[in-house]
């Protein structure tokens, strides 16, 4: 695409039309630009349009956005992901060079809006090319920022600093490597000194403006923003380690840092909330910098420490009283927390300082604010994420408690005393006027909950602040017993959270007496309250007593089970809670514990299928949907155990929904649907409608999406086990073996292929299998030759062992040797014997050891004496040594389904269960089977095998074999 008047006109018209409110011209323009984007020099042409002063600003702004996005997708295009066939044409190198030549000066001279877009575009290039492939960039930016600051053009200075900040951020987020440190050294060599000079120059301009009385908001704003950006760059350049230049000039930085924490700028801060926010952002950046030095360079920093603690302290006393200064409060408290856990903790040792921390910093920040109530009412998901799931580390409430925890590391008794006093004071305020002072009680509960300590390795919490049982009885129970479930909802949520957290310490009789009250709260209008009630019940049902016995059983919840289930399903009908994952998780847990009668099962399956039909229309919440399918699975499993006649009712409810999922191609739900179908197949007598699904299962296109494979294999196994003779009709077995062949050829699905093959062998006779044996071995040996992995070899040994115990060793040897004469010996020598010791899993270990024992004891003539002895050596290793001694890690093959993402992965349904078949039920102990079989073999040919054992079995294994013989009272002659 050449740059000429025609190109200028074409692009101008296109970008103008992309802003049209009418869909047709907008679509035409977008399509034309999309076609043009594949042409060489398109990006350069768009950049020239952005630089053209004669073009309307709106058009240039749209072009700048397009230019930035073009660079994001084309500068270094990623390979297409699954389902994408188009590979975007990368920008050619000559065009890249021209763009890099033009972009810095153009960015510097643009209007602020265009400048911000070009700054982002430049950062995109820098991510890939800076510094190695763009050595001219940093010198050009340094020269620009120097000239602009001398000219007092701080709007443009800040545009350049924003770009540098983006470029240097990588030093915060990437692991320390030699390459990264080389890049860092380059940046320090070129910019550490100019950064300090700019920082001091700007500081002087601020000081002069303040001293002369000319410090109005418009003057100060760009200066303060410039200092903030310099602080962020300082953080990036110091993050990996303290550079020598910064160490040499530390006092110059620290003097200015302290000034910004102690000086007030009324012209900005009194003018508007935006002015306060801007200065606070600078102060927050300073707090992060001094926290960094405190963590990484404590010895060098300690000379400045007490002055900074005093400055931050004074700032906090003011900021804590303001609801709009959250970021500054959090970063300032984080700094004090870092100091409190260091060797300088004595700064907090005085009684009066601790008192002031509790009264003036902790309590004001823990007390509920208007914005907390608004979040509680308007965005319950985010409120719970912060409050119950621990993502609130950057909120005032949580960070204030973290400060107390930090101080308590060295002054636990003092902290406990002060906070206990504050808790009692809050409760006394509440008791004076409960309706007006309810926030005081919430504050007391929050302090106890947030400062509780988790006991090592468990779900129990402890606290020294209060006696848990007394506090529960006097403070929490009145809230739980409150008749109005909608009154003071934040207090109710706090009480439910306390009950949930300290559930292990609250005795069973007390908890059971309160459970019906918690069930009432499922009917609360507040989303947080009924979510916390559901979570409380769900967590209570997980409590274990000694010996891992569940504390609460089906008998404990049966008196109010119907009300409980009714309220849970009602909660799912409340606004905003239609896909409430806490409620659905509670449904799943209750169904896993409760005694499920027909009276409970039928409304539950109807309720669950109603929800399933609704989410099928638009799957949004993967966590909710997972618990939904788990709930269906656990209901089917537990109800059918008690009353098999319910299966037909489950089929009648579920089948239309599952067919809808398959027919409408709701791919997110395919793995779940197939797992539920496999569960139903295992429970049913296999009526005709399942056979239709089996036909779909055999179609090659059903297996194209890797996320579906494990669930499809599970379903195929269910069919093969349920009705194996149906499978040998109408070419079906060929189709099944075709599926095995396709799966086993890929390292990511080969274990699934073996699951299919093993199930075929388990359920069909040799008369059926013999005609396909040759093709099976060819497929396996081809894969063995082309891509041998440890996982594949282990799976093949397991399969050969199964084939042997099912059809006999002679059939195994004969069918393998048909592929190539005497290849069985090669397979045995190179794969079976050396890798037998790697087998894991109790059933697999039993199967392979017994099969190997049968091979050497029931068909010894198949092996020569050396191979016989080596096989025995491997069997003894497998049976006598612990797994960690035998098995090394297998890094070469990732686990199936390792990819993340809602659409990409198979998610196993725990409650569907997995049917493990033991093909050797008649053999209880493989060790006993080995020594008894050996004894019988030796008795038939006395003296023949002892020399073979002596020559070929390792000394440690000979000793282990002798010990096994003694254990089972047999001898080898």
CSV table of C-alpha atoms in Angstrom, one decimal, residues 558-720:
chain,number,residue,atom,x,y,z
A,558,UNK,CA,-33.3,-35.8,57.9
A,559,UNK,CA,-35.8,-34.0,60.3
A,560,UNK,CA,-35.5,-30.8,58.1
A,561,UNK,CA,-34.3,-32.3,54.8
A,562,UNK,CA,-37.3,-31.4,52.8
A,563,UNK,CA,-37.4,-27.8,54.0
A,564,UNK,CA,-33.6,-27.6,53.4
A,565,UNK,CA,-33.9,-28.8,49.8
A,566,UNK,CA,-36.9,-26.6,49.2
A,567,UNK,CA,-35.1,-23.5,50.4
A,568,UNK,CA,-32.0,-24.3,48.4
A,569,UNK,CA,-33.9,-24.6,45.2
A,570,UNK,CA,-35.9,-21.4,46.1
A,571,UNK,CA,-32.6,-19.6,46.6
A,572,UNK,CA,-31.7,-20.4,43.0
A,573,UNK,CA,-34.8,-18.5,41.9
A,574,UNK,CA,-33.9,-15.2,43.6
A,575,UNK,CA,-32.6,-12.3,41.4
A,576,UNK,CA,-28.9,-12.6,40.7
A,577,UNK,CA,-28.7,-16.0,42.4
A,578,UNK,CA,-29.9,-18.1,39.4
A,579,UNK,CA,-26.4,-19.4,39.1
A,580,UNK,CA,-25.2,-19.1,42.7
A,581,UNK,CA,-22.3,-21.6,43.0
A,582,UNK,CA,-22.4,-21.6,46.8
A,583,UNK,CA,-26.1,-22.8,46.8
A,584,UNK,CA,-25.4,-25.4,44.1
A,585,UNK,CA,-22.3,-26.7,46.0
A,586,UNK,CA,-24.5,-27.0,49.1
A,587,UNK,CA,-27.1,-29.0,47.1
A,588,UNK,CA,-24.3,-31.4,46.0
A,589,UNK,CA,-23.0,-31.8,49.5
A,590,UNK,CA,-26.5,-32.4,51.1
A,591,UNK,CA,-27.3,-35.0,48.4
A,592,UNK,CA,-24.0,-36.7,49.2
A,593,UNK,CA,-24.9,-37.1,52.9
A,594,UNK,CA,-28.7,-37.3,53.1
A,595,UNK,CA,-30.9,-40.4,53.1
A,596,UNK,CA,-32.5,-40.0,49.7
A,597,UNK,CA,-36.0,-41.4,49.6
A,598,UNK,CA,-38.3,-41.2,46.6
A,599,UNK,CA,-40.0,-38.2,48.2
A,600,UNK,CA,-36.7,-36.3,48.1
A,601,UNK,CA,-35.3,-37.7,44.9
A,602,UNK,CA,-38.1,-36.9,42.5
A,603,UNK,CA,-38.4,-33.2,43.3
A,604,UNK,CA,-34.6,-32.9,43.3
A,605,UNK,CA,-34.1,-34.4,39.9
A,606,UNK,CA,-36.9,-32.2,38.5
A,607,UNK,CA,-35.4,-29.1,40.1
A,608,UNK,CA,-31.9,-30.0,38.8
A,609,UNK,CA,-33.1,-30.7,35.3
A,610,UNK,CA,-35.0,-27.4,35.3
A,611,UNK,CA,-31.8,-25.6,36.2
A,612,UNK,CA,-29.8,-27.6,33.6
A,613,UNK,CA,-32.3,-26.7,30.9
A,614,UNK,CA,-31.9,-23.0,31.8
A,615,UNK,CA,-28.1,-22.9,31.8
A,616,UNK,CA,-28.0,-24.8,28.5
A,617,UNK,CA,-29.4,-21.7,26.9
A,618,UNK,CA,-26.3,-19.7,27.9
A,619,UNK,CA,-23.6,-21.4,29.9
A,620,UNK,CA,-21.8,-18.7,31.9
A,621,UNK,CA,-20.5,-19.9,35.2
A,622,UNK,CA,-18.3,-23.0,34.9
A,623,UNK,CA,-18.0,-23.5,38.7
A,624,UNK,CA,-21.8,-23.4,39.1
A,625,UNK,CA,-22.3,-25.8,36.2
A,626,UNK,CA,-19.7,-28.2,37.5
A,627,UNK,CA,-21.5,-28.4,40.9
A,628,UNK,CA,-24.8,-28.8,39.0
A,629,UNK,CA,-23.6,-31.9,37.1
A,630,UNK,CA,-22.0,-33.2,40.3
A,631,UNK,CA,-25.3,-32.9,42.0
A,632,UNK,CA,-27.1,-34.8,39.3
A,633,UNK,CA,-24.4,-37.5,39.4
A,634,UNK,CA,-24.5,-37.9,43.2
A,635,UNK,CA,-28.3,-38.0,43.2
A,636,UNK,CA,-28.4,-40.8,40.6
A,637,UNK,CA,-25.7,-42.7,42.4
A,638,UNK,CA,-27.1,-42.6,45.9
A,639,UNK,CA,-30.8,-42.8,45.1
A,640,UNK,CA,-30.4,-45.7,42.7
A,641,UNK,CA,-28.4,-47.6,45.4
A,642,UNK,CA,-31.4,-47.4,47.7
A,643,UNK,CA,-34.2,-47.7,45.1
A,644,UNK,CA,-33.2,-49.0,41.6
A,645,UNK,CA,-36.8,-48.3,40.4
A,646,UNK,CA,-35.9,-44.6,40.4
A,647,UNK,CA,-33.6,-45.0,37.4
A,648,UNK,CA,-36.4,-44.9,34.9
A,649,UNK,CA,-37.6,-41.6,36.5
A,650,UNK,CA,-34.1,-40.2,36.2
A,651,UNK,CA,-33.9,-41.2,32.6
A,652,UNK,CA,-37.2,-39.6,31.8
A,653,UNK,CA,-36.1,-36.3,33.4
A,654,UNK,CA,-32.6,-36.2,32.1
A,655,UNK,CA,-32.7,-37.7,28.7
A,656,UNK,CA,-34.3,-34.7,26.9
A,657,UNK,CA,-31.7,-32.4,28.5
A,658,UNK,CA,-28.8,-34.6,27.5
A,659,UNK,CA,-30.2,-35.0,24.0
A,660,UNK,CA,-30.6,-31.2,23.8
A,661,UNK,CA,-26.9,-30.7,24.8
A,662,UNK,CA,-25.8,-33.1,22.0
A,663,UNK,CA,-28.2,-31.9,19.4
A,664,UNK,CA,-27.5,-28.2,20.0
A,665,UNK,CA,-23.7,-28.8,20.1
A,666,UNK,CA,-23.3,-27.2,23.6
A,667,UNK,CA,-19.6,-28.3,23.6
A,668,UNK,CA,-18.9,-27.0,27.1
A,669,UNK,CA,-21.3,-29.6,28.5
A,670,UNK,CA,-20.3,-32.6,26.3
A,671,UNK,CA,-17.8,-34.2,28.8
A,672,UNK,CA,-20.4,-33.9,31.5
A,673,UNK,CA,-23.2,-35.3,29.4
A,674,UNK,CA,-21.2,-38.3,28.3
A,675,UNK,CA,-20.2,-39.0,31.9
A,676,UNK,CA,-23.8,-38.9,33.1
A,677,UNK,CA,-24.8,-41.2,30.2
A,678,UNK,CA,-22.1,-43.7,31.2
A,679,UNK,CA,-23.4,-43.6,34.7
A,680,UNK,CA,-27.0,-44.3,33.5
A,681,UNK,CA,-25.8,-47.1,31.1
A,682,UNK,CA,-24.0,-48.8,34.0
A,683,UNK,CA,-27.3,-48.7,36.0
A,684,UNK,CA,-29.8,-49.6,33.3
A,685,UNK,CA,-30.8,-52.7,31.3
A,686,UNK,CA,-29.7,-50.8,28.1
A,687,UNK,CA,-33.0,-50.0,26.3
A,688,UNK,CA,-33.0,-49.0,22.6
A,689,UNK,CA,-32.5,-45.2,23.1
A,690,UNK,CA,-29.0,-45.9,24.6
A,691,UNK,CA,-28.1,-48.1,21.6
A,692,UNK,CA,-28.8,-45.1,19.4
A,693,UNK,CA,-26.3,-43.1,21.4
A,694,UNK,CA,-23.9,-46.0,21.0
A,695,UNK,CA,-24.1,-45.6,17.2
A,696,UNK,CA,-23.3,-41.9,17.6
A,697,UNK,CA,-20.4,-42.8,19.8
A,698,UNK,CA,-18.8,-44.9,17.1
A,699,UNK,CA,-18.8,-42.1,14.5
A,700,UNK,CA,-15.2,-40.7,13.9
A,701,UNK,CA,-16.4,-37.1,14.2
A,702,UNK,CA,-17.5,-37.6,17.8
A,703,UNK,CA,-13.8,-38.0,18.8
A,704,UNK,CA,-12.4,-35.0,17.1
A,705,UNK,CA,-12.4,-32.7,20.2
A,706,UNK,CA,-9.8,-33.8,22.7
A,707,UNK,CA,-11.7,-32.5,25.7
A,708,UNK,CA,-14.4,-35.0,25.0
A,709,UNK,CA,-12.2,-38.1,24.8
A,710,UNK,CA,-12.0,-39.2,28.4
A,711,UNK,CA,-15.8,-39.0,28.8
A,712,UNK,CA,-16.4,-40.7,25.5
A,713,UNK,CA,-14.0,-43.5,26.6
A,714,UNK,CA,-15.8,-43.9,29.9
A,715,UNK,CA,-19.2,-44.1,28.0
A,716,UNK,CA,-17.8,-46.6,25.5
A,717,UNK,CA,-16.4,-48.8,28.4
A,718,UNK,CA,-19.9,-48.7,30.0
A,719,UNK,CA,-21.5,-50.0,26.8
A,720,UNK,CA,-18.8,-52.7,26.3
